Short mmCIF file of C-alpha atoms and ligand atoms in Angstrom, two decimals:
data_model
loop_
_atom_site.label_atom_id
_atom_site.label_comp_id
_atom_site.label_asym_id
_atom_site.label_seq_id
_atom_site.Cartn_x
_atom_site.Cartn_y
_atom_site.Cartn_z
CA UNK A 1 164.78 99.84 18.25
CA UNK A 2 165.10 95.85 17.98
CA UNK A 3 167.30 94.77 15.26
CA UNK A 4 165.46 91.19 14.81
CA UNK A 5 162.32 92.28 12.90
CA UNK A 6 162.78 95.25 10.48
CA UNK A 7 159.77 96.87 9.17
CA UNK A 8 159.78 99.01 6.47
CA UNK A 9 157.22 100.64 3.73
CA UNK A 10 156.98 98.04 1.36
CA UNK A 11 154.88 100.36 -1.55
CA UNK A 12 153.65 103.95 -1.77
CA UNK A 13 150.54 105.20 -3.54
CA UNK A 14 149.17 108.19 -3.84
CA UNK A 15 145.97 110.30 -5.45
CA UNK A 16 145.30 113.91 -6.11
CA UNK A 17 141.60 114.74 -6.79
CA UNK A 18 141.29 116.36 -10.36
CA UNK A 19 140.19 119.84 -10.18
CA UNK A 20 143.19 122.57 -9.77
CA UNK A 21 142.28 125.85 -7.82
CA UNK A 22 145.32 128.03 -8.94
CA UNK A 23 146.61 131.55 -7.44
CA UNK A 24 145.04 133.41 -10.18
CA UNK A 25 140.72 131.51 -8.86
CA UNK A 26 141.75 132.91 -5.95
CA UNK A 27 142.58 136.45 -6.81
CA UNK A 28 139.43 136.45 -8.12
CA UNK A 29 137.82 135.44 -4.59
CA UNK A 30 139.39 137.20 -2.04
CA UNK A 31 141.65 139.79 -2.08
CA UNK A 32 145.11 138.04 -2.16
CA UNK A 33 147.67 138.40 -5.10
CA UNK A 34 149.58 135.09 -6.43
CA UNK A 35 153.20 137.06 -5.84
CA UNK A 36 151.96 137.01 -1.92
CA UNK A 37 150.96 133.85 -2.11
CA UNK A 38 154.30 132.36 -3.93
CA UNK A 39 156.55 134.83 -1.80
CA UNK A 40 155.31 133.85 1.89
CA UNK A 41 154.38 130.17 1.08
CA UNK A 42 155.62 128.41 -2.41
CA UNK A 43 152.16 127.76 -3.29
CA UNK A 44 150.82 128.32 -6.92
CA UNK A 45 147.94 125.67 -6.95
CA UNK A 46 145.84 122.95 -4.66
CA UNK A 47 143.66 120.49 -5.92
CA UNK A 48 139.98 120.02 -4.38
CA UNK A 49 137.77 117.08 -4.19
CA UNK A 50 134.19 117.07 -5.99
CA UNK A 51 131.39 117.69 -3.91
CA UNK A 52 130.46 114.49 -4.02
CA UNK A 53 134.31 112.91 -3.60
CA UNK A 54 135.11 112.71 0.58
CA UNK A 55 137.85 111.21 2.08
CA UNK A 56 137.19 107.70 2.17
CA UNK A 57 137.18 107.79 -2.32
CA UNK A 58 140.60 110.20 -1.77
CA UNK A 59 141.50 107.43 0.60
CA UNK A 60 140.79 104.01 -1.51
CA UNK A 61 142.40 105.73 -4.83
CA UNK A 62 145.70 105.26 -3.05
CA UNK A 63 145.58 103.13 -0.88
CA UNK A 64 144.25 100.99 -4.14
CA UNK A 65 147.39 102.28 -6.16
CA UNK A 66 150.19 101.36 -2.94
CA UNK A 67 148.61 97.89 -2.53
CA UNK A 68 149.42 97.36 -6.03
CA UNK A 69 152.95 98.51 -5.99
CA UNK A 70 153.63 96.54 -2.79
CA UNK A 71 152.53 93.40 -4.46
CA UNK A 72 149.89 93.10 -1.15
CA UNK A 73 146.25 91.61 -1.42
CA UNK A 74 144.07 93.72 0.07
CA UNK A 75 142.53 90.33 1.73
CA UNK A 76 145.83 90.31 3.47
CA UNK A 77 145.87 93.28 4.96
CA UNK A 78 146.21 92.53 9.14
CA UNK A 79 145.27 96.60 10.17
CA UNK A 80 143.96 100.25 7.89
CA UNK A 81 145.01 103.31 9.97
CA UNK A 82 143.98 106.32 8.35
CA UNK A 83 145.09 109.52 9.26
CA UNK A 84 143.36 112.49 8.92
CA UNK A 85 141.93 115.68 10.14
CA UNK A 86 138.49 115.63 8.11
CA UNK A 87 136.98 111.98 8.03
CA UNK A 88 133.57 111.31 5.99
CA UNK A 89 131.67 111.89 9.42
CA UNK A 90 132.93 111.65 13.59
CA UNK A 91 131.83 107.79 13.21
CA UNK A 92 132.08 105.65 11.27
CA UNK A 93 135.46 105.45 11.16
CA UNK A 94 136.59 106.19 7.85
CA UNK A 95 139.41 103.57 7.69
CA UNK A 96 136.21 100.65 8.06
CA UNK A 97 134.74 102.53 5.33
CA UNK A 98 138.10 102.03 3.41
CA UNK A 99 138.27 98.44 4.72
CA UNK A 100 135.06 98.01 3.61
CA UNK A 101 135.54 99.58 -0.57
CA UNK A 102 139.01 97.17 -0.40
CA UNK A 103 137.14 94.47 0.74
CA UNK A 104 139.55 93.63 2.95
CA UNK A 105 137.97 91.39 5.16
CA UNK A 106 140.45 90.66 7.89
CA UNK A 107 141.51 93.73 8.94
CA UNK A 108 140.81 95.42 12.25
CA UNK A 109 140.38 99.64 11.43
CA UNK A 110 141.35 103.11 12.89
CA UNK A 111 141.68 106.40 12.76
CA UNK A 112 143.92 108.28 14.15
CA UNK A 113 143.95 112.12 14.69
CA UNK A 114 147.78 113.68 14.48
CA UNK A 115 147.07 116.26 12.02
CA UNK A 116 149.68 117.03 9.55
CA UNK A 117 151.39 114.85 12.12
CA UNK A 118 149.46 112.12 11.30
CA UNK A 119 151.02 109.88 8.72
CA UNK A 120 154.36 109.61 11.02
CA UNK A 121 152.30 108.94 14.50
CA UNK A 122 150.42 106.22 11.82
CA UNK A 123 153.97 104.54 10.86
CA UNK A 124 154.96 104.86 14.06
CA UNK A 125 151.96 102.67 15.23
CA UNK A 126 152.27 100.38 12.27
CA UNK A 127 155.45 99.71 13.09
CA UNK A 128 155.05 98.73 16.68
CA UNK A 129 152.14 95.87 15.72
CA UNK A 130 154.66 94.30 13.16
CA UNK A 131 157.75 94.19 14.86
CA UNK A 132 155.51 92.67 18.15
CA UNK A 133 154.14 90.07 15.52
CA UNK A 134 150.91 90.87 15.99
CA UNK A 135 150.06 92.05 12.33
CA UNK A 136 152.49 91.29 9.14
CA UNK A 137 150.68 93.78 7.01
CA UNK A 138 148.90 97.73 7.79
CA UNK A 139 148.10 100.19 5.18
CA UNK A 140 148.15 103.29 6.34
CA UNK A 141 146.61 106.43 4.19
CA UNK A 142 147.10 109.91 5.28
CA UNK A 143 144.27 111.84 4.03
CA UNK A 144 142.85 114.69 3.83
CA UNK A 145 139.60 117.34 2.31
CA UNK A 146 140.66 120.26 3.30
CA UNK A 147 138.55 122.12 1.22
CA UNK A 148 134.99 120.85 2.85
CA UNK A 149 136.38 122.30 6.12
CA UNK A 150 138.42 125.76 4.43
CA UNK A 151 136.87 129.05 4.67
CA UNK A 152 136.96 130.67 1.32
CA UNK A 153 136.33 134.43 2.73
CA UNK A 154 139.49 134.43 4.94
CA UNK A 155 142.60 135.19 2.82
CA UNK A 156 144.81 134.05 5.68
CA UNK A 157 144.01 130.33 5.59
CA UNK A 158 142.32 129.95 2.00
CA UNK A 159 145.20 129.86 -0.26
CA UNK A 160 147.42 127.19 1.96
CA UNK A 161 145.25 124.01 2.10
CA UNK A 162 144.80 121.58 -0.95
CA UNK A 163 142.74 117.75 -0.75
CA UNK A 164 144.80 114.85 -1.15
CA UNK A 165 145.22 110.97 -0.36
CA UNK A 166 148.97 109.16 0.22
CA UNK A 167 149.42 105.36 1.10
CA UNK A 168 151.98 102.94 2.42
CA UNK A 169 151.79 99.28 3.13
CA UNK A 170 153.92 98.79 5.57
CA UNK A 171 155.19 95.31 6.64
CA UNK A 172 158.26 93.60 6.99
CA UNK A 173 161.93 94.15 5.87
CA UNK A 174 165.06 92.94 5.21
CA UNK A 175 167.45 93.32 8.40
CA UNK A 176 168.60 97.04 8.64
CA UNK A 177 166.32 97.96 6.38
CA UNK A 178 162.75 100.49 7.30
CA UNK A 179 162.91 102.73 9.80
CA UNK A 180 165.19 102.93 11.73
CA UNK A 181 163.97 105.32 14.43
CA UNK A 182 160.78 107.70 15.34
CA UNK A 183 160.35 110.96 17.55
CA UNK A 184 156.92 111.51 17.95
CA UNK A 185 155.88 114.55 20.26
CA UNK A 186 153.07 116.56 20.77
CA UNK A 187 152.45 120.36 23.42
CA UNK A 188 149.00 120.71 23.66
CA UNK A 189 149.60 124.45 24.96
CA UNK A 190 149.10 125.33 21.47
CA UNK A 191 146.11 123.18 20.81
CA UNK A 192 143.80 127.06 20.13
CA UNK A 193 146.81 127.62 17.30
CA UNK A 194 145.18 125.54 14.79
CA UNK A 195 141.61 124.03 15.18
CA UNK A 196 137.98 123.61 13.65
CA UNK A 197 136.34 125.55 16.53
CA UNK A 198 132.29 123.38 16.02
CA UNK A 199 131.15 120.13 15.38
CA UNK A 200 132.33 118.10 18.40
CA UNK A 201 131.59 117.49 22.15
CA UNK A 202 132.52 121.20 23.55
CA UNK A 203 130.00 122.70 20.23
CA UNK A 204 128.38 120.85 18.25
CA UNK A 205 126.81 121.99 15.32
CA UNK A 206 123.50 122.34 16.55
CA UNK A 207 125.04 125.40 18.40
CA UNK A 208 126.58 127.50 15.81
CA UNK A 209 125.62 130.57 15.93
CA UNK A 210 123.98 131.85 12.17
CA UNK A 211 127.01 133.46 10.14
CA UNK A 212 129.73 132.06 12.91
CA UNK A 213 132.72 130.21 10.70
CA UNK A 214 133.29 128.38 13.48
CA UNK A 215 132.59 125.46 11.34
CA UNK A 216 135.31 126.62 9.40
CA UNK A 217 139.60 125.77 10.28
CA UNK A 218 141.03 128.49 12.52
CA UNK A 219 144.73 128.89 12.41
CA UNK A 220 147.47 131.16 14.62
CA UNK A 221 149.94 131.43 10.90
CA UNK A 222 152.32 133.27 12.99
CA UNK A 223 152.18 130.96 15.83
CA UNK A 224 152.61 127.34 13.54
CA UNK A 225 155.02 129.22 11.92
CA UNK A 226 157.11 129.83 14.37
CA UNK A 227 156.08 126.08 16.40
CA UNK A 228 156.78 124.68 13.17
CA UNK A 229 160.41 126.02 12.64
CA UNK A 230 161.89 125.14 16.06
CA UNK A 231 160.35 121.36 15.75
CA UNK A 232 161.47 120.59 12.43
CA UNK A 233 165.26 120.90 13.11
CA UNK A 234 165.38 119.21 16.79
CA UNK A 235 162.81 116.59 15.35
CA UNK A 236 165.56 115.77 12.71
CA UNK A 237 168.17 115.96 15.08
CA UNK A 238 166.61 113.24 17.44
CA UNK A 239 165.90 110.57 14.71
CA UNK A 240 169.39 110.47 13.12
CA UNK A 241 171.05 110.13 16.86
CA UNK A 242 168.33 107.21 17.91
CA UNK A 243 169.18 106.19 14.28
CA UNK A 244 173.06 106.19 15.08
CA UNK A 245 172.82 108.80 12.29
CA UNK A 246 174.70 111.85 11.23
CA UNK A 247 173.66 115.15 8.57
CA UNK A 248 175.57 113.83 5.92
CA UNK A 249 174.51 110.25 5.91
CA UNK A 250 170.98 111.85 4.97
CA UNK A 251 170.28 110.96 1.31
CA UNK A 252 166.54 112.89 0.95
CA UNK A 253 164.77 114.81 3.81
CA UNK A 254 161.42 114.31 2.89
CA UNK A 255 159.17 117.48 5.47
CA UNK A 256 155.74 118.19 5.69
CA UNK A 257 154.56 120.86 2.49
CA UNK A 258 153.36 123.74 4.89
CA UNK A 259 155.60 126.65 3.59
CA UNK A 260 158.82 126.95 1.25
CA UNK A 261 160.11 129.24 4.24
CA UNK A 262 159.84 126.42 6.66
CA UNK A 263 161.39 123.52 4.42
CA UNK A 264 164.36 126.13 3.87
CA UNK A 265 165.03 126.46 7.52
CA UNK A 266 164.60 122.72 8.07
CA UNK A 267 167.05 122.13 4.89
CA UNK A 268 169.18 124.40 5.69
CA UNK A 269 169.82 123.07 9.87
CA UNK A 270 170.65 119.78 8.16
CA UNK A 271 173.08 121.47 6.15
CA UNK A 272 171.01 119.88 2.75
CA UNK A 273 170.77 121.36 -0.76
CA UNK A 274 167.95 121.89 -2.42
CA UNK A 275 168.29 118.72 -4.53
CA UNK A 276 168.27 116.71 -1.54
CA UNK A 277 164.91 117.87 0.06
CA UNK A 278 161.33 116.79 -1.54
CA UNK A 279 159.40 119.49 -2.32
CA UNK A 280 155.90 119.10 -4.20
CA UNK A 281 153.39 122.42 -2.64
CA UNK A 282 153.54 124.20 -5.32
CA UNK A 283 151.82 122.19 -6.67
CA UNK A 284 149.08 121.01 -4.06
CA UNK A 285 149.88 123.11 -1.20
CA UNK A 286 149.15 121.88 2.84
CA UNK A 287 147.47 118.94 2.47
CA UNK A 288 148.13 118.30 5.77
CA UNK A 289 148.57 113.84 6.70
CA UNK A 290 148.38 113.76 3.13
CA UNK A 291 151.37 115.86 2.30
CA UNK A 292 154.45 113.34 3.38
CA UNK A 293 153.19 110.70 2.20
CA UNK A 294 152.27 111.91 -1.73
CA UNK A 295 155.84 113.53 -1.65
CA UNK A 296 157.14 110.37 -0.74
CA UNK A 297 155.63 108.66 -3.36
CA UNK A 298 156.01 111.28 -5.88
CA UNK A 299 160.11 110.96 -5.24
CA UNK A 300 159.97 106.99 -5.55
CA UNK A 301 157.76 106.62 -8.33
CA UNK A 302 159.69 109.36 -10.28
CA UNK A 303 162.68 107.13 -9.65
CA UNK A 304 164.32 110.06 -7.52
CA UNK A 305 164.32 107.84 -4.12
CA UNK A 306 166.41 104.28 -4.30
CA UNK A 307 166.84 101.27 -2.89
CA UNK A 308 169.37 101.68 0.11
CA UNK A 309 168.99 105.93 0.05
CA UNK A 310 168.82 107.28 4.38
CA UNK A 311 165.52 109.65 4.61
CA UNK A 312 164.06 111.56 6.88
CA UNK A 313 160.47 112.19 6.84
CA UNK A 314 159.00 115.16 9.16
CA UNK A 315 156.26 116.98 10.05
CA UNK A 316 154.00 118.77 12.64
CA UNK A 317 150.66 120.65 12.93
CA UNK A 318 147.40 120.28 14.69
CA UNK A 319 147.70 119.52 18.20
CA UNK A 320 150.50 121.16 18.58
CA UNK A 321 152.02 117.88 17.21
CA UNK A 322 155.10 116.94 15.43
CA UNK A 323 156.40 113.21 14.56
CA UNK A 324 160.08 112.43 12.56
CA UNK A 325 161.33 109.51 10.99
CA UNK A 326 164.51 108.28 9.31
CA UNK A 327 164.81 105.15 7.13
CA UNK A 328 167.19 103.04 5.05
CA UNK A 329 165.12 102.76 2.07
CA UNK A 330 164.36 99.32 0.89
CA UNK A 331 160.68 98.19 -0.47
CA UNK A 332 161.57 94.08 -0.35
CA UNK A 333 160.01 92.38 1.74
CA UNK A 334 161.28 89.31 4.05
CA UNK A 335 160.53 85.93 4.14
CA UNK A 336 157.79 86.08 1.65
CA UNK A 337 156.25 82.47 0.92
O1 LIG B 401 150.50 122.25 8.69
C1 LIG B 401 150.66 122.93 9.25
C2 LIG B 401 149.76 124.16 9.76
N1 LIG B 401 150.02 125.35 9.49
C3 LIG B 401 151.66 125.90 8.94
O2 LIG B 401 152.43 125.24 9.15
C4 LIG B 401 151.52 127.75 8.51
C5 LIG B 401 152.87 127.85 8.98
N2 LIG B 401 152.63 129.54 9.05
C6 LIG B 401 152.04 130.10 7.62
O3 LIG B 401 152.51 129.69 6.95
C7 LIG B 401 152.25 131.65 7.47
O4 LIG B 401 152.69 132.50 8.96
C8 LIG B 401 151.59 132.15 7.15
C9 LIG B 401 151.38 131.51 5.39
C10 LIG B 401 150.08 131.23 7.44
C11 LIG B 401 151.35 133.54 6.82
O5 LIG B 401 152.21 134.14 6.13
P1 LIG B 401 152.96 135.17 7.57
O6 LIG B 401 154.73 135.82 6.38
O7 LIG B 401 153.43 134.88 8.89
O8 LIG B 401 152.06 136.09 7.16
P2 LIG B 401 150.91 137.18 8.33
O9 LIG B 401 150.31 136.47 9.18
O10 LIG B 401 151.97 137.82 9.54
O11 LIG B 401 150.50 138.54 7.45
C12 LIG B 401 151.42 139.12 6.81
C13 LIG B 401 150.44 140.47 5.99
C14 LIG B 401 149.15 141.04 7.01
O12 LIG B 401 148.88 142.63 6.09
P3 LIG B 401 149.16 143.58 7.40
O13 LIG B 401 148.65 143.29 8.76
O14 LIG B 401 151.01 143.08 7.73
O15 LIG B 401 149.03 144.76 6.53
C15 LIG B 401 148.07 140.09 6.60
O16 LIG B 401 147.08 140.30 6.79
O17 LIG B 401 150.32 139.54 5.19
C16 LIG B 401 148.22 139.73 4.82
N3 LIG B 401 147.94 138.71 4.42
C17 LIG B 401 147.96 138.32 3.34
N4 LIG B 401 147.87 139.37 1.80
C18 LIG B 401 147.20 138.85 0.99
C19 LIG B 401 147.68 137.20 4.96
N5 LIG B 401 147.37 136.82 4.07
C20 LIG B 401 147.49 136.77 3.10
C21 LIG B 401 147.33 136.27 1.38
N6 LIG B 401 146.74 137.50 0.39
N7 LIG B 401 147.05 135.46 1.01
#
C-alpha cells in the first residue's frame, strides 16, 4: 500500500440489545445442554434484539458511539457502509436508513454483503476511498439481528448466534499508522454451506411452502468449521507478509467470534498466548459481521489495545468469504483543521 496517505480507525462504538438469552434458557427450548454448548463452541449467552428493533436501530446506536469517540460529526461523514446479512429490508439499504437517523446529510450510503467477513471487506473499501482522495470520513458498521432469521427449533444453529452492532469511523491517520495491509477472499464453491435459502429471487417468500424452514438460516457447521480453520491461518500469514511483519510483531489478534476451537487454532498457528487474543464469544455468541468490531471496541475501550499496538483482525463466513487486516493502532487523525 502507498505510504503517502495512511488510513486508520479514528473511533469505535458498539451496541448490544438488552435481552440476554442464556444456555439455560436454550436448554428449555431445544434438546441441548450448557455442557455441550460451552465445550463445543465456548458460548454461554448471547444478546437478542427486541421484536421492534431492526438492524438499523442497532447500527444507529453503535454508529453514534463511534462518532462520539472519533470526534467526527455525522454531517461530516462522506460515506456510510453497513455490512450485514440481516438488513431491515432488501431495499432501501440499511445504510440509507442509518444515514437519515444520524442526519449524515452529505454521506453516500450502501450495504455490503460478505457475511461474517463483512466488516473487514467494508474497512477495506473505506480505506480505498480515503486513500484515493475521494472521501475523508467513512463510517463502517457491522450489524446483525441474526435472531430474526434463526430457527429456534434447530439445536445445531440456534445455540450459536446473537445480535449486536459494532462501528468504526475510518479516516486519515499519521504516516505509517492505521491499516497496513488487507487480504480478502471468497470461495463460492461453498455457497451452499451457509445460507438463507428463501426471501431472494431464487425462492421468493411468496413461494415458501407452509412448514418449510427455508426462511431461516441454514448452516452445514462442519463444512464451515473446516474452511475456517484453513483460511484463518493462511489469511493471517498473508496480511503479515504484505505488511512486512512477522508473527512476533503481533500484539493482539481480534478474530471473528464463531467458535472457541476455531479461535484456538488461529492462536496456535500464530504462536500467540491467550492474553494476546481478544475473545468475547462466551457473552455474545456469533454476531456475524458485528463480532469483530464489537470485540475491537471492547478491547479499545477497556484500555487493552493501545496507541502503537500491532493488531491482526481476521474473519470468515458465508459466501464462503474471508478477510484479514494488519493495523498499527492509532486513532490520531492526520491534518485535522
Ligand atoms: O460465522 C461463521 C459461521 N459459522 C461457524 O463458523 C460455525 C462453524 N462450525 C462450528 O462451530 C461447529 O461445526 C458447530 C459448533 C456448529 C458444531 O460442532 P461440531 O463439533 O462440528 O458438532 P457436529 O455438528 O459434528 O455434531 C456433533 C453431535 C451430533 O450428534 P451425533 O450425530 O454425533 O449424535 C449433533 O446432532 O452434536 C449434536 N448436536 C448437539 N447436541 C447438543 C448438534 N448441536 C447440538 C446442540 N446440543 N446444540
